Amino acid sequence: MINKESFLVWADKKNDELISHAAQFAKISGMAMHILQIEDDYKSFTIYFNNGKKTSFNKKSPSKIINDIKEEFQILFIITAVEFTGKKLSKFSLKTLKKLKRTELTFICLKDNYNISTYKTALTIGGFLKGERDKIMWMNFLGRKFNTYINIIIPNEKSEGIVESFNNLVYFSNKLLSNSKVNFNIFKSNDKIEVLQKKSDFSILDDDSIIVTNFHILNMNPFAMDRDIKFIESSYKQNVMVACEADDSNIPCH
């Protein structure tokens, strides 16, 4: 068993830039790195483990394999990349994201910008559903490891219940991020949640930035694109971290 916390690179055979990016991420974060390399449009894949071993699979689900080994190898999240056809995700990338989500792990989704400086700034839009604190804890991890400047936008809502949820989120964020001594800013928007979620361009962001959103496990409309995948597509100029609902022990920020 490998005792060191690790992450997985989910790559197709041609993406050497993604693997190079992940190697820099591993060096800075001090985490171990494993590589899952896809071949022949998911007809086969190989996992290259940090301990030097490798295992190849044919006609098996990579999601199932990762679910089987993620605890043994302490795989806490995944770094992957997507490609676009115009402004739409390619069919291969959509397939990748749907398979990747079945691992129920947080993942970082890169879009052509493989600079390690992409973690210079992180932004999230506050919400009121389960998993909001997970987003803040993942941003705290980036702040501690990469000196990421954290921005939290609180939407303008009128419902007392939602306002109370936002107040609790602000309190939690202030306490955690202050104790970690990371750089952060929490500010209230004039826009409601739905308006902010439809925006794909924020003046506060540039190429050296990442947007953090939620992992929505349940999708009430089986014919609709998952909300988080839709967000990845609509914010096609920005790299995205999709935070999965998890208990605190699965987030490397302590």
CSV table of C-alpha atoms in Angstrom, one decimal:
chain,number,residue,atom,x,y,z
A,1,MET,CA,0.0,0.0,0.0
A,2,ILE,CA,1.2,3.6,-0.8
A,3,ASN,CA,0.8,5.8,2.2
A,4,LYS,CA,1.4,9.1,0.4
A,5,GLU,CA,-1.6,11.1,-0.8
A,6,SER,CA,-1.8,11.1,-4.6
A,7,PHE,CA,-3.7,12.2,-7.6
A,8,LEU,CA,-4.4,10.7,-11.0
A,9,VAL,CA,-3.7,12.2,-14.5
A,10,TRP,CA,-6.4,11.1,-16.9
A,11,ALA,CA,-4.9,11.6,-20.3
A,12,ASP,CA,-5.2,10.4,-23.9
A,13,LYS,CA,-2.1,9.1,-25.6
A,14,LYS,CA,-1.1,12.3,-27.3
A,15,ASN,CA,-1.3,14.8,-24.4
A,16,ASP,CA,2.3,15.1,-23.2
A,17,GLU,CA,1.6,18.7,-22.1
A,18,LEU,CA,-1.0,17.6,-19.6
A,19,ILE,CA,1.3,15.0,-18.1
A,20,SER,CA,4.1,17.7,-17.9
A,21,HIS,CA,1.7,20.1,-16.1
A,22,ALA,CA,0.7,17.3,-13.6
A,23,ALA,CA,4.3,16.6,-12.9
A,24,GLN,CA,4.9,20.2,-11.9
A,25,PHE,CA,1.7,20.0,-9.8
A,26,ALA,CA,3.0,17.0,-8.0
A,27,LYS,CA,6.4,18.6,-7.4
A,28,ILE,CA,4.9,21.8,-5.9
A,29,SER,CA,2.1,20.0,-3.9
A,30,GLY,CA,4.4,17.2,-2.6
A,31,MET,CA,1.8,14.6,-3.7
A,32,ALA,CA,2.4,11.4,-5.7
A,33,MET,CA,1.2,11.2,-9.3
A,34,HIS,CA,-0.3,8.2,-11.2
A,35,ILE,CA,-1.2,8.3,-14.9
A,36,LEU,CA,-4.2,6.7,-16.6
A,37,GLN,CA,-3.5,6.8,-20.4
A,38,ILE,CA,-6.4,6.2,-22.8
A,39,GLU,CA,-5.8,4.5,-26.1
A,40,ASP,CA,-8.0,3.8,-29.1
A,41,ASP,CA,-11.0,5.8,-28.0
A,42,TYR,CA,-11.4,3.9,-24.7
A,43,LYS,CA,-10.9,0.4,-26.2
A,44,SER,CA,-7.9,0.0,-23.9
A,45,PHE,CA,-6.0,2.0,-21.2
A,46,THR,CA,-2.9,1.7,-19.1
A,47,ILE,CA,-2.3,2.9,-15.5
A,48,TYR,CA,1.2,3.9,-14.7
A,49,PHE,CA,1.7,3.9,-10.9
A,50,ASN,CA,4.0,6.2,-9.0
A,51,ASN,CA,5.8,3.1,-7.7
A,52,GLY,CA,7.0,2.3,-11.2
A,53,LYS,CA,4.5,-0.5,-11.9
A,54,LYS,CA,2.0,-0.4,-14.8
A,55,THR,CA,-1.2,-2.3,-15.6
A,56,SER,CA,-3.0,-2.5,-18.9
A,57,PHE,CA,-6.7,-3.1,-19.4
A,58,ASN,CA,-8.9,-4.1,-22.3
A,59,LYS,CA,-12.7,-3.7,-22.6
A,60,LYS,CA,-13.0,-2.6,-18.9
A,61,SER,CA,-14.4,0.5,-17.4
A,62,PRO,CA,-11.6,3.0,-16.2
A,63,SER,CA,-14.1,4.5,-13.8
A,64,LYS,CA,-14.7,1.1,-12.1
A,65,ILE,CA,-10.9,0.4,-11.9
A,66,ILE,CA,-10.3,3.8,-10.3
A,67,ASN,CA,-13.1,3.2,-7.8
A,68,ASP,CA,-11.5,-0.1,-6.9
A,69,ILE,CA,-8.0,1.4,-6.3
A,70,LYS,CA,-8.6,4.9,-5.1
A,71,GLU,CA,-8.6,4.1,-1.4
A,72,GLU,CA,-5.5,1.8,-1.6
A,73,PHE,CA,-3.5,4.5,-3.4
A,74,GLN,CA,-5.1,7.4,-1.6
A,75,ILE,CA,-6.1,9.1,-4.9
A,76,LEU,CA,-7.9,12.3,-3.9
A,77,PHE,CA,-8.5,14.0,-7.2
A,78,ILE,CA,-8.0,13.8,-10.9
A,79,ILE,CA,-6.4,16.2,-13.4
A,80,THR,CA,-7.7,15.9,-17.0
A,81,ALA,CA,-8.1,18.0,-20.1
A,82,VAL,CA,-10.8,18.6,-22.7
A,83,GLU,CA,-10.9,19.7,-26.3
A,84,PHE,CA,-13.5,21.7,-28.2
A,85,THR,CA,-15.0,21.7,-31.6
A,86,GLY,CA,-15.8,25.3,-32.1
A,87,LYS,CA,-17.3,26.4,-28.7
A,88,LYS,CA,-18.7,22.9,-28.0
A,89,LEU,CA,-17.0,20.1,-26.1
A,90,SER,CA,-15.8,17.4,-28.5
A,91,LYS,CA,-17.6,14.0,-28.4
A,92,PHE,CA,-14.4,12.4,-27.0
A,93,SER,CA,-14.2,15.0,-24.2
A,94,LEU,CA,-17.9,14.5,-23.3
A,95,LYS,CA,-17.3,10.8,-23.1
A,96,THR,CA,-14.2,11.4,-20.9
A,97,LEU,CA,-16.1,13.7,-18.4
A,98,LYS,CA,-19.0,11.3,-18.0
A,99,LYS,CA,-16.7,8.4,-17.3
A,100,LEU,CA,-14.5,10.4,-15.0
A,101,LYS,CA,-17.5,11.6,-13.0
A,102,ARG,CA,-18.4,8.0,-12.2
A,103,THR,CA,-15.3,7.9,-10.0
A,104,GLU,CA,-17.0,10.4,-7.7
A,105,LEU,CA,-13.6,12.2,-7.3
A,106,THR,CA,-13.0,16.0,-7.5
A,107,PHE,CA,-11.3,16.8,-10.8
A,108,ILE,CA,-9.4,19.7,-12.5
A,109,CYS,CA,-10.3,20.2,-16.1
A,110,LEU,CA,-7.7,22.0,-18.2
A,111,LYS,CA,-8.4,23.7,-21.6
A,112,ASP,CA,-5.2,24.3,-23.6
A,113,ASN,CA,-3.5,26.4,-20.9
A,114,TYR,CA,-1.1,24.0,-19.2
A,115,ASN,CA,0.9,26.6,-17.3
A,116,ILE,CA,1.3,25.9,-13.6
A,117,SER,CA,0.5,29.6,-13.2
A,118,THR,CA,-3.2,28.7,-13.9
A,119,TYR,CA,-3.6,28.4,-10.1
A,120,LYS,CA,-2.6,32.0,-9.5
A,121,THR,CA,-6.2,33.0,-9.0
A,122,ALA,CA,-9.3,30.9,-8.0
A,123,LEU,CA,-12.9,32.0,-8.1
A,124,THR,CA,-16.2,30.4,-6.9
A,125,ILE,CA,-19.8,31.5,-6.8
A,126,GLY,CA,-21.4,30.9,-3.5
A,127,GLY,CA,-24.4,28.6,-3.4
A,128,PHE,CA,-26.7,27.1,-0.8
A,129,LEU,CA,-26.7,23.4,-1.8
A,130,LYS,CA,-24.7,20.6,-0.2
A,131,GLY,CA,-21.0,20.7,-1.1
A,132,GLU,CA,-20.4,24.5,-0.8
A,133,ARG,CA,-17.8,24.0,2.0
A,134,ASP,CA,-16.0,21.4,-0.1
A,135,LYS,CA,-15.4,24.1,-2.7
A,136,ILE,CA,-13.8,26.4,-0.1
A,137,MET,CA,-11.7,23.6,1.3
A,138,TRP,CA,-10.3,22.8,-2.1
A,139,MET,CA,-9.6,26.4,-2.8
A,140,ASN,CA,-7.8,26.5,0.6
A,141,PHE,CA,-5.7,23.6,-0.6
A,142,LEU,CA,-4.7,25.6,-3.7
A,143,GLY,CA,-4.0,28.7,-1.6
A,144,ARG,CA,-1.7,26.7,0.8
A,145,LYS,CA,0.2,24.9,-2.0
A,146,PHE,CA,0.3,27.4,-4.8
A,147,ASN,CA,-0.3,30.7,-3.0
A,148,THR,CA,-3.5,31.0,-5.0
A,149,TYR,CA,-5.5,34.2,-4.5
A,150,ILE,CA,-9.0,33.1,-3.6
A,151,ASN,CA,-12.1,35.0,-4.6
A,152,ILE,CA,-15.6,34.1,-3.3
A,153,ILE,CA,-18.6,35.8,-4.9
A,154,ILE,CA,-21.8,35.9,-2.8
A,155,PRO,CA,-24.9,36.3,-5.0
A,156,ASN,CA,-27.7,38.7,-4.1
A,157,GLU,CA,-30.7,36.7,-3.0
A,158,LYS,CA,-33.7,37.7,-0.9
A,159,SER,CA,-34.9,34.4,0.6
A,160,GLU,CA,-34.1,34.3,4.4
A,161,GLY,CA,-33.1,30.6,4.2
A,162,ILE,CA,-30.6,31.2,1.3
A,163,VAL,CA,-29.3,34.4,3.0
A,164,GLU,CA,-28.7,32.4,6.2
A,165,SER,CA,-26.8,29.7,4.1
A,166,PHE,CA,-24.6,32.4,2.6
A,167,ASN,CA,-23.9,33.9,6.0
A,168,ASN,CA,-22.8,30.5,7.3
A,169,LEU,CA,-20.6,30.0,4.2
A,170,VAL,CA,-19.0,33.4,4.7
A,171,TYR,CA,-18.3,32.6,8.4
A,172,PHE,CA,-16.8,29.2,7.5
A,173,SER,CA,-14.7,30.7,4.7
A,174,ASN,CA,-13.4,33.6,6.8
A,175,LYS,CA,-12.4,31.2,9.6
A,176,LEU,CA,-10.7,28.5,7.5
A,177,LEU,CA,-8.9,30.8,5.1
A,178,SER,CA,-7.7,33.2,7.8
A,179,ASN,CA,-6.4,30.3,9.9
A,180,SER,CA,-4.5,29.0,6.8
A,181,LYS,CA,-3.1,32.5,6.2
A,182,VAL,CA,-4.0,32.4,2.5
A,183,ASN,CA,-4.9,35.5,0.4
A,184,PHE,CA,-8.6,35.8,-0.2
A,185,ASN,CA,-11.5,38.2,-0.9
A,186,ILE,CA,-15.2,37.7,-0.2
A,187,PHE,CA,-17.5,40.1,-1.9
A,188,LYS,CA,-21.2,40.4,-2.6
A,189,SER,CA,-22.5,40.7,-6.1
A,190,ASN,CA,-25.6,42.6,-7.3
A,191,ASP,CA,-26.6,39.6,-9.4
A,192,LYS,CA,-28.6,36.5,-8.4
A,193,ILE,CA,-27.2,33.0,-8.5
A,194,GLU,CA,-28.7,32.1,-11.9
A,195,VAL,CA,-27.3,35.2,-13.5
A,196,LEU,CA,-23.8,34.6,-12.2
A,197,GLN,CA,-23.8,31.0,-13.2
A,198,LYS,CA,-24.5,31.9,-16.8
A,199,LYS,CA,-21.6,34.3,-17.0
A,200,SER,CA,-18.5,32.7,-18.6
A,201,ASP,CA,-16.3,35.8,-18.3
A,202,PHE,CA,-15.3,37.6,-15.1
A,203,SER,CA,-13.1,40.7,-15.2
A,204,ILE,CA,-11.4,39.4,-12.1
A,205,LEU,CA,-10.0,36.4,-14.1
A,206,ASP,CA,-7.3,36.0,-16.7
A,207,ASP,CA,-5.4,33.1,-18.2
A,208,ASP,CA,-3.8,32.5,-14.9
A,209,SER,CA,-7.0,31.4,-13.1
A,210,ILE,CA,-9.3,28.6,-12.3
A,211,ILE,CA,-13.0,28.5,-11.6
A,212,VAL,CA,-14.3,26.2,-8.8
A,213,THR,CA,-17.8,24.7,-9.1
A,214,ASN,CA,-19.8,21.8,-7.6
A,215,PHE,CA,-20.0,18.2,-8.6
A,216,HIS,CA,-23.7,17.4,-9.1
A,217,ILE,CA,-24.1,13.7,-8.6
A,218,LEU,CA,-27.8,13.6,-9.2
A,219,ASN,CA,-29.3,14.9,-12.4
A,220,MET,CA,-33.1,15.1,-12.4
A,221,ASN,CA,-33.3,15.3,-16.2
A,222,PRO,CA,-31.7,12.3,-17.8
A,223,PHE,CA,-31.8,13.9,-21.2
A,224,ALA,CA,-30.1,17.1,-20.2
A,225,MET,CA,-26.3,17.7,-20.0
A,226,ASP,CA,-25.1,17.6,-16.3
A,227,ARG,CA,-25.0,21.1,-14.9
A,228,ASP,CA,-21.3,20.9,-14.1
A,229,ILE,CA,-20.4,19.7,-17.5
A,230,LYS,CA,-22.5,22.4,-19.1
A,231,PHE,CA,-20.6,24.9,-16.9
A,232,ILE,CA,-17.2,23.5,-18.2
A,233,GLU,CA,-18.5,24.0,-21.7
A,234,SER,CA,-19.9,27.5,-21.2
A,235,SER,CA,-16.8,28.7,-19.5
A,236,TYR,CA,-14.6,27.4,-22.3
A,237,LYS,CA,-11.9,30.0,-21.9
A,238,GLN,CA,-11.3,29.1,-18.2
A,239,ASN,CA,-9.9,26.1,-16.5
A,240,VAL,CA,-12.3,24.5,-14.0
A,241,MET,CA,-12.1,22.5,-10.8
A,242,VAL,CA,-15.2,20.5,-10.1
A,243,ALA,CA,-15.5,19.7,-6.4
A,244,CYS,CA,-17.2,16.4,-5.5
A,245,GLU,CA,-19.2,16.1,-2.3
A,246,ALA,CA,-16.9,14.4,0.2
A,247,ASP,CA,-16.1,14.2,3.8
A,248,ASP,CA,-13.3,16.4,5.1
A,249,SER,CA,-10.7,13.5,5.2
A,250,ASN,CA,-10.8,13.3,1.4
A,251,ILE,CA,-9.7,16.9,0.9
A,252,PRO,CA,-5.9,17.5,1.1
A,253,CYS,CA,-6.0,20.8,2.9
A,254,HIS,CA,-5.2,20.0,6.5
